[in-house]
Amino acid sequence: MQQVAKNHEHGHAHDHEHGHEEHEQLKVLGFWIFLVTDCILFGTLFATYAVMNHSFAGGPTGAELFALPGVIASTFILLTSSFTSGLAILAMNKGKVKELIGWLIVTALLGLSFIYLEVTEFIHLVHEGATIATSGFWSAFYTLVGTHGLHVSIGLFWMLAIIIQLRRRGLTPVTRRKVTTLSLYWHFLDVVWIFLFTVVYLMGVM
Amino acid sequence: MSGGKWLRRLQFGVLATLASVLLAGCGSDYVVLNPKGPVAGTQYDLIMISIILCAVIVVPVIALTAFIVYRYRDTPDNKATYKPNWDHSTTLEIIWWGIPIVIIAILGYFTVRDTYALKESPNKEVKPITVQVTSLDWKWMFTYPEQNIATVNYLQIPAGVPVQFHLSAEAPMNSFWVPELGGQIYAMSGMTTELYLQADEPGEFQGRGANFTGEGFAHMNFNVKATTQEEFDQWVKEVKGTTPAMTKEDYEQLKKPGLTEVATYSSFPEGLFEEIVAKYGHGHPVDASEIRTYGDKKDETSAPQMPNMNMTPGMNH
Amino acid sequence: MWESFLEFCSWFFVTGDPLIYGAMVSIALTMVAIVFVLTKYKKWGWLWREWLTTVDHKKIGIMYLIASLLMLFRGGVDAILMRVQLAFPNLEFLHSDHYNAIFTTHGTIMILFMAMPMMFGLFNMVVPLQLGARDVAFPFLNAVSFWLFMFGAMLFNLSFVIGGSPDAGWLSYPPLSQNEFSPGPGQNFWIWGIQISGIGSLATGINFIVTILKMRAPGMKLMKMPMFSWSVFSSCIMIILAFPILTVTIALLYLDRFAGAHFFTMDGGGNPMMYLNLIWMWGHPEVYIVVVPAFGIFSEVVATFAKKKLFGYKSMVAAVMGIAILSFFTWAHHFFTMGTSASVIAFFAITTMLIAIPTGVKVFNWLFTMYRGKISFKQPMMWTIAFIPCFVVGGATGVMLSVAPADYQYHNSYFLIAHFHQVLIGGVVFGYLAGIYYWWPKLFGFKLDEKLGAWGFWLWNIGFYVCFMPQYALGFMGMTRRYYTYGWDYGWESLNLVSTVGAFLMGAGFVFQVWQILYSIKHGERDTTGDPWNGRTLEWSIPSPAPFYNFAVVPQVKETDDFWRVKEEKANGTYKEEPVHLEPIHMPKNSGLPFIMSVFWFIAGFGFVWEWVWMAAIGMIGVFLTMWARSFQYDTDYYVPVDEVRRTEASLGRVY
């Protein structure tokens, strides 16, 4: 950035900074629209799940196999991680890079344990005889929950990339925007999980 | 039906136009336009109403296009008015938002009326007979639960009697269509659809599968023969006396992908159709007694609700 | 060893049929043609620097255009093969399997690999220029979109020679498209070709929404935006709402095929009808996605060539946005014959009819734009004038189809085939061709030859009516779509023969257009003014072809047809010259990552198609690594110095 500015007339350095700022805002808007598309993606999966709700094909039902305590634990973990990612944003707004990185690491660790619990749950279910090929219901279950898990996993790698970039570059308009979009993404996944927990697990057990 | 004399006359006019535009001799080959029963008749009337209503817009618009394009062509000797900044007229815009709205309202009225009407038997005075239709790869199996006979790739029905079809499939989805008697309906595995048709007079009609099912799809034609009630009863008697019974093994054989000739069976395994439906019922463990047996029960006319229709349109927003 | 190699080959490649060998040759020729067109005069290095790594929206637009014309060729050959097979009863030109594969690929290619990229090409070529912007909002993402489309299309087309084509219809209804009835990789090619290019389409939708919302020149309020950009906005809104449904639907279909899931299977609690609902929740908006931009093109062309302001601008905006909303509430009209309750059917019949209202309004507005105008009959205007009667009739048969009980008689018949070809050819193809003729000089700096164009125009138009009018009649004669053969006993033979003649006429029209392009490269009338048509909007205010940064100075907009205003003010002497101040221009740097990432997607897709998990994993890891690499790139843009801008402008005849 600075190198580029040096190559040109000095008077424009300020404009360049301004141009970047504007461009980063575009990216945040673009990310919001991406979240709209992701919303529809999950909406479609939820709709599929609703249609498949009773398609057990003689196989096990959700109520028989769901272990609520583990799911409640992962719900709390994910909710907490959403909160810590909010704390990360607060730290960023105060300009404290180290604190920001710290909270991001906490968020990532919580996300990681969420994924760990989910994988354990899936393994448990498979051992109980419920695989993706068991029935329409389990196909829909694994796809819906798994797609959310995949989103969280991608988010973890993304978080890692941003932590590295924050360490290297500190807070710039670009890294700020990246943290902002990541946090949007993380909150979004949290909201999806709340729906998922209600529709799949709570209503599934009832 | 509702069509008055004016409608018949207009129909004639429209048909004549169609014939001259499309091809000389709008003969009996135009099966959709030659209804041979009340259901196809209702649909024919709707087709004509919609053609007329559309023509009310299409013809003037095309004429207007030709006129405007000619009148306002940019040639040196053309003295037509030129108003480059005239871009708005509330009156005009109200007119052309209004015209389509009125036409759609009229058409919508007829559509909704007949959509409900066609769900019911076209002839309430006569008790319908029931035929179960199963689409297989690549043949049609017809079972007559009341007569306990079965046919493959041809259908025989009494004229003047409404026929209530129950349709399902043990193969990719097909569509059951006898154009001269009425429109089509899907035959899908794991569920039944219902369709009423009736032939007014004895005669032979072409029937066909209308939804693509793979390699042998183009050969899924069948003949529909409508006879008098007496002849139909006679035919049933003959079938009972002269043809073999269908066994489970026969059905398994029939089910295999491939083409077959017509066939007739003096009986079929009891509850065969219900079993085919239940086999792919959407995951509910099926108790054979829960399956509706058709025929002597009261006429339920509501089609089975698709489970997927629970999805509201708003769901994808 | 050799034996098993041969065995592998006969399994891996499609063999045994002279037609397929012919197709292999034609595909090879197409490949050569791609290489030929792209590298005609230059070297591979130039190709890499100038094209494969470009993020310039105009170049991306040109690449979309070339790709879509090639796809139009392939889809057209499919169409002609089908028409040859149906020309006479009981022909044995194609077997059932081949015929089924050909109509499947024809439909898929024409909608997803021809219409979509041609549309995106026009978006790219025009929208930023029309808005007074220097590029789209996310140029890098734009390149990603293009290459995903390109590699998705290549993956799909590969099925012709490797593994076998999909043959379950262009929307692959299950259970027919399941393993049980469609074993082999053909269906997987269909799924992954569409999936990969679909992700690109989704990204383009996001990109252009942000571009339109945020990149307009100062003074250009939304209600002063040119109509084409409005139509793009409407189309993109439908894209972002509809394409995720497609992504999910075909992903689920793949899970059924690959992992044995039970979404759409007959057994195991699967529900094939759910697929029909889902695919049409995307599929219906999809046809509006492609047709609405064509409406935008007609609006621009009509105003320019009638030399008159677009009539009823506000109505037009309301209509395109109304269509965008309504298009999401009509999907079930594609299966009225499913036997659902009368109220559901009635609801969807009415919503379908409602769409006719805004569409009809647009036709009236175009007519009254011409009314009291001065119409000159250049090629873009010819296609527009041909469009109006064609689309009006196609729209009317659409209204006829929406009458649900009557639809029971039209459904899956040639009446339906004739209807949607009439709206898709008469609306979409005519529209895009009008757009291509209209904006061609802006992109390439020369006009396309009028005389050869006239041949193409008349052959297309006459061919269209000769081909499709008989098909309406065939529908009334009960001819069902997707029949690979038929007998003498139905009386279908003469109309089918006529229809085939029409298809050949359209094919001849296409040949003339290709000739026209090749001829005009050398002999076409050069455009030195930048404003060859006496245009009205901003894109005509800059030189042709447009410099890579588009606008040396960002324009200040006061009116809807702002360039027209400037010209008028200059003519009557009221124009106030404002002091011009050149500044360095902020531009994105080229990047090879979009191309590389798409190559990895292709590898992953190929692995998924053959269910080779290792290969899919390599591809996905590659995709992931390129994204990771992109995240660490900070040096992604640069400034064009004032001197260079001044020099470039001077070479284009504009002095600052």
Coordinates of C-alpha atoms in Angstrom, one line a residue, chain B:
Chain B
M1 CA -71.2 -27.1 -19.6
S2 CA -71.5 -23.3 -19.6
G3 CA -70.7 -22.7 -23.2
G4 CA -73.7 -21.1 -25.0
K5 CA -74.3 -20.9 -28.7
W6 CA -72.1 -17.9 -29.1
L7 CA -69.2 -19.9 -27.8
R8 CA -69.8 -22.7 -30.2
R9 CA -69.9 -20.3 -33.1
L10 CA -66.7 -18.6 -31.9
Q11 CA -65.1 -21.9 -31.5
F12 CA -65.9 -22.7 -35.1
G13 CA -64.3 -19.4 -36.2
V14 CA -61.2 -20.0 -34.1
L15 CA -60.9 -23.5 -35.3
A16 CA -61.2 -22.4 -38.9
T17 CA -58.5 -19.9 -38.4
L18 CA -56.2 -22.4 -36.7
A19 CA -56.8 -24.9 -39.5
S20 CA -55.9 -22.4 -42.2
V21 CA -52.9 -21.2 -40.3
L22 CA -51.5 -24.5 -39.3
L23 CA -52.5 -27.0 -41.9
A24 CA -55.2 -27.8 -44.3
G25 CA -57.7 -30.2 -42.9
C26 CA -58.1 -29.9 -39.2
G27 CA -59.4 -33.4 -39.0
S28 CA -59.7 -36.0 -36.4
D29 CA -56.0 -36.1 -36.0
Y30 CA -56.3 -33.1 -33.7
V31 CA -57.2 -35.3 -30.8
V32 CA -57.2 -32.5 -28.2
L33 CA -59.7 -30.5 -30.2
N34 CA -62.0 -33.5 -30.7
P35 CA -63.4 -34.2 -27.3
K36 CA -65.2 -37.5 -26.9
G37 CA -66.2 -37.1 -23.3
P38 CA -67.4 -34.6 -20.7
V39 CA -63.9 -34.0 -19.2
A40 CA -62.2 -33.4 -22.5
G41 CA -65.3 -31.2 -23.4
T42 CA -64.8 -29.0 -20.4
Q43 CA -61.1 -28.7 -21.2
Y44 CA -61.9 -28.0 -24.9
D45 CA -64.3 -25.1 -23.8
L46 CA -61.5 -23.7 -21.6
I47 CA -59.0 -23.9 -24.4
M48 CA -61.4 -22.0 -26.7
I49 CA -62.2 -19.4 -24.0
S50 CA -58.5 -18.8 -23.4
I51 CA -57.7 -18.6 -27.1
I52 CA -60.5 -16.0 -27.6
L53 CA -59.4 -13.9 -24.6
C54 CA -55.8 -14.0 -25.7
A55 CA -56.7 -13.1 -29.2
V56 CA -58.5 -10.0 -27.9
I57 CA -55.1 -8.8 -26.9
V58 CA -52.7 -10.4 -29.4
V59 CA -54.5 -9.4 -32.6
P60 CA -54.7 -5.7 -31.8
V61 CA -51.2 -5.6 -30.4
I62 CA -49.7 -7.1 -33.6
A63 CA -51.8 -4.8 -35.8
L64 CA -50.7 -1.9 -33.7
T65 CA -47.1 -2.9 -33.9
A66 CA -47.3 -3.1 -37.7
F67 CA -49.0 0.2 -37.9
I68 CA -46.5 2.0 -35.6
V69 CA -43.5 0.5 -37.2
Y70 CA -44.7 1.6 -40.6
R71 CA -46.1 5.0 -39.6
Y72 CA -43.0 6.2 -37.7
R73 CA -40.3 4.8 -39.9
D74 CA -37.4 7.2 -40.3
T75 CA -37.4 8.0 -44.0
P76 CA -36.9 11.5 -45.5
D77 CA -40.4 11.6 -47.0
N78 CA -42.2 10.5 -43.8
K79 CA -44.1 13.5 -42.3
A80 CA -45.3 11.8 -39.1
T81 CA -45.3 13.6 -35.9
Y82 CA -42.0 13.3 -33.9
K83 CA -42.1 14.0 -30.2
P84 CA -38.8 12.9 -28.8
N85 CA -39.6 13.8 -25.2
W86 CA -43.1 12.5 -24.9
D87 CA -42.6 9.7 -22.4
H88 CA -45.6 9.6 -20.1
S89 CA -49.3 9.4 -20.1
T90 CA -51.2 8.4 -17.0
T91 CA -54.4 7.7 -19.0
L92 CA -52.7 5.4 -21.4
E93 CA -50.8 3.6 -18.7
I94 CA -53.9 3.0 -16.7
I95 CA -55.5 1.5 -19.8
W96 CA -52.8 -1.0 -20.4
W97 CA -52.4 -2.0 -16.8
G98 CA -56.2 -2.3 -16.8
I99 CA -56.8 -4.4 -19.9
P100 CA -54.6 -7.4 -18.9
I101 CA -56.1 -7.2 -15.4
V102 CA -59.6 -7.5 -16.7
I103 CA -58.7 -10.3 -19.1
I104 CA -56.9 -12.2 -16.4
A105 CA -59.8 -11.8 -14.0
I106 CA -62.2 -13.3 -16.5
L107 CA -59.9 -16.2 -17.4
G108 CA -59.1 -16.7 -13.7
Y109 CA -62.8 -17.1 -13.0
F110 CA -63.2 -19.9 -15.5
T111 CA -59.9 -21.6 -14.5
V112 CA -60.8 -21.8 -10.8
R113 CA -64.4 -22.9 -11.5
D114 CA -63.2 -25.8 -13.7
T115 CA -60.3 -26.7 -11.5
Y116 CA -62.7 -27.6 -8.8
A117 CA -65.2 -29.1 -11.1
L118 CA -62.8 -31.6 -12.6
K119 CA -61.9 -33.0 -9.3
E120 CA -65.4 -34.5 -9.2
S121 CA -67.1 -37.1 -11.2
P122 CA -68.3 -35.6 -14.5
N123 CA -71.6 -37.6 -14.2
K124 CA -73.1 -37.8 -10.8
E125 CA -76.1 -39.8 -11.9
V126 CA -74.1 -42.9 -12.9
K127 CA -72.0 -44.8 -10.4
P128 CA -68.4 -44.8 -11.6
I129 CA -66.4 -47.9 -12.2
T130 CA -62.9 -48.0 -10.8
V131 CA -59.7 -48.8 -12.7
Q132 CA -56.3 -48.9 -11.1
V133 CA -53.4 -47.8 -13.3
T134 CA -49.8 -48.8 -12.6
S135 CA -47.0 -47.4 -14.7
L136 CA -44.2 -49.8 -15.1
D137 CA -41.0 -49.8 -17.2
W138 CA -42.3 -49.6 -20.0
K139 CA -45.8 -50.7 -20.0
W140 CA -49.2 -49.9 -18.4
M141 CA -51.0 -52.3 -16.1
F142 CA -54.7 -51.8 -15.5
T143 CA -56.4 -53.6 -12.7
Y144 CA -60.2 -53.6 -12.3
P145 CA -60.8 -54.2 -8.6
E146 CA -64.6 -54.5 -9.0
Q147 CA -64.3 -57.1 -11.8
N148 CA -61.1 -58.6 -10.5
I149 CA -59.5 -58.7 -13.9
A150 CA -56.4 -57.1 -15.3
T151 CA -55.1 -55.9 -18.6
V152 CA -51.7 -54.7 -19.9
N153 CA -51.3 -52.0 -22.5
Y154 CA -54.9 -51.7 -23.3
L155 CA -58.0 -50.5 -21.5
Q156 CA -61.6 -51.4 -22.0
I157 CA -64.3 -49.2 -20.5
P158 CA -68.1 -48.9 -20.7
A159 CA -69.3 -45.7 -22.6
G160 CA -71.5 -43.3 -20.7
V161 CA -70.1 -44.4 -17.4
P162 CA -67.6 -42.3 -15.5
V163 CA -64.4 -44.1 -14.8
Q164 CA -62.5 -43.3 -11.7
F165 CA -58.8 -44.0 -12.2
H166 CA -56.4 -44.5 -9.3
L167 CA -52.8 -44.2 -10.5
S168 CA -49.5 -45.2 -9.1
A169 CA -46.2 -46.5 -10.4
E170 CA -43.4 -48.9 -9.7
A171 CA -41.0 -47.1 -12.0
P172 CA -40.0 -43.5 -12.8
M173 CA -42.9 -41.1 -12.8
N174 CA -45.1 -41.3 -15.9
S175 CA -48.2 -39.4 -16.9
F176 CA -51.5 -41.1 -18.0
W177 CA -53.0 -39.3 -21.0
V178 CA -56.0 -40.1 -23.2
P179 CA -56.4 -36.8 -25.1
E180 CA -59.8 -37.4 -26.6
L181 CA -61.3 -38.2 -23.2
G182 CA -59.5 -35.7 -21.1
G183 CA -56.2 -34.3 -19.7
Q184 CA -53.4 -36.2 -18.1
I185 CA -52.3 -36.9 -14.5
Y186 CA -49.1 -38.2 -13.1
A187 CA -48.6 -41.8 -12.0
M188 CA -46.0 -41.7 -9.2
S189 CA -44.5 -44.4 -6.9
G190 CA -45.6 -44.4 -3.3
M191 CA -48.8 -42.4 -3.8
T192 CA -52.0 -42.5 -5.7
T193 CA -53.5 -39.8 -7.9
E194 CA -57.0 -39.8 -9.1
L195 CA -58.6 -38.9 -12.4
Y196 CA -62.1 -39.1 -13.8
L197 CA -62.7 -39.7 -17.4
Q198 CA -65.8 -40.7 -19.4
A199 CA -66.4 -41.7 -23.0
D200 CA -69.8 -40.5 -24.2
E201 CA -70.0 -42.9 -27.1
P202 CA -68.4 -46.3 -27.9
G203 CA -65.2 -45.9 -29.8
E204 CA -61.5 -46.4 -29.8
F205 CA -59.1 -43.8 -28.5
Q206 CA -55.3 -43.4 -28.2
G207 CA -53.8 -43.3 -24.8
R208 CA -50.2 -42.6 -24.0
G209 CA -47.5 -42.0 -21.4
A210 CA -46.7 -38.4 -21.4
N211 CA -43.8 -38.1 -18.9
F212 CA -40.4 -39.3 -19.9
T213 CA -39.4 -42.5 -18.2
G214 CA -36.3 -43.6 -20.1
E215 CA -35.4 -45.9 -22.9
G216 CA -38.8 -47.5 -23.8
F217 CA -40.8 -44.4 -23.1
A218 CA -41.9 -43.7 -26.7
H219 CA -43.5 -47.2 -26.8
M220 CA -45.9 -46.7 -23.9
N221 CA -49.0 -46.2 -26.0
F222 CA -52.2 -48.0 -25.3
N223 CA -55.6 -48.3 -26.9
V224 CA -58.7 -47.3 -25.0
K225 CA -61.8 -49.1 -26.2
A226 CA -65.2 -47.8 -25.0
T227 CA -68.1 -50.1 -25.6
T228 CA -71.7 -50.3 -24.4
Q229 CA -72.3 -51.5 -20.9
E230 CA -73.6 -54.8 -22.2
E231 CA -70.6 -55.4 -24.4
F232 CA -68.3 -54.4 -21.5
D233 CA -70.0 -57.0 -19.2
Q234 CA -69.8 -59.5 -22.0
W235 CA -66.1 -58.8 -22.3
V236 CA -65.5 -59.2 -18.6
K237 CA -67.2 -62.5 -18.7
E238 CA -65.0 -63.6 -21.6
V239 CA -61.9 -62.5 -19.8
K240 CA -62.9 -64.4 -16.8
G241 CA -63.6 -67.5 -18.8
T242 CA -60.7 -67.6 -21.3
T243 CA -57.6 -65.8 -19.9
P244 CA -55.1 -67.0 -17.3
A245 CA -54.9 -65.6 -13.8
M246 CA -52.1 -63.2 -12.9
T247 CA -49.8 -64.5 -10.2
K248 CA -47.3 -62.7 -8.1
E249 CA -44.6 -64.2 -10.3
D250 CA -46.4 -62.9 -13.4
Y251 CA -46.3 -59.4 -11.9
E252 CA -42.6 -59.6 -10.9
Q253 CA -42.0 -60.7 -14.5
L254 CA -44.1 -57.8 -15.8
K255 CA -42.3 -55.3 -13.6
K256 CA -38.9 -55.9 -15.2
P257 CA -37.8 -53.2 -17.6
G258 CA -38.7 -54.0 -21.2
L259 CA -41.5 -53.8 -23.7
T260 CA -44.5 -56.2 -23.8
E261 CA -47.5 -56.8 -26.0
V262 CA -51.0 -56.5 -24.7
A263 CA -52.1 -59.1 -22.2
T264 CA -55.3 -60.0 -20.3
Y265 CA -55.7 -61.7 -17.0
S266 CA -58.8 -63.2 -15.5
S267 CA -57.7 -62.2 -12.0
F268 CA -54.9 -60.5 -10.1
P269 CA -53.4 -61.0 -6.7
E270 CA -55.7 -59.4 -4.1
G271 CA -54.6 -56.0 -3.0
L272 CA -51.8 -55.8 -5.6
F273 CA -52.2 -52.1 -6.3
E274 CA -52.4 -51.2 -2.7
E275 CA -49.2 -53.2 -2.1
I276 CA -47.4 -51.4 -4.9
V277 CA -48.4 -48.0 -3.4
A278 CA -47.5 -49.1 0.2
K279 CA -44.2 -50.4 -0.9
Y280 CA -42.9 -46.9 -1.5
G281 CA -45.1 -45.1 1.0
H282 CA -43.1 -42.3 2.4
G283 CA -41.4 -44.2 5.1
H284 CA -44.4 -44.8 7.3
P285 CA -44.3 -48.4 8.4
V286 CA -47.3 -49.6 6.5
D287 CA -50.1 -51.7 7.8
A288 CA -52.0 -53.2 5.0
S289 CA -55.3 -52.6 6.6
E290 CA -54.7 -48.8 6.6
I291 CA -54.6 -48.7 2.8
R292 CA -57.8 -47.5 1.4
T293 CA -59.6 -50.0 -0.6
Y294 CA -61.4 -48.4 -3.5
G295 CA -64.6 -49.3 -5.2
D296 CA -67.6 -49.9 -3.0
K297 CA -66.6 -47.2 -0.5
K298 CA -68.1 -43.7 -0.7
D299 CA -66.5 -41.6 -3.4
E300 CA -63.8 -39.6 -1.8
T301 CA -62.7 -37.1 -4.4
S302 CA -59.9 -35.3 -2.6
A303 CA -56.6 -36.2 -4.1
P304 CA -54.0 -37.3 -1.6
Q305 CA -52.1 -34.2 -0.3
M306 CA -48.5 -34.2 -1.3
P307 CA -46.4 -34.1 1.8
N308 CA -44.1 -31.7 0.1
M309 CA -46.9 -29.2 -0.3
N310 CA -46.3 -28.3 3.4
M311 CA -43.6 -26.1 2.1
T312 CA -45.0 -22.6 2.0
P313 CA -43.8 -20.3 -0.8
G314 CA -42.3 -18.0 1.8
M315 CA -40.0 -20.7 2.9
N316 CA -37.3 -19.9 0.4
H317 CA -37.0 -16.3 1.3

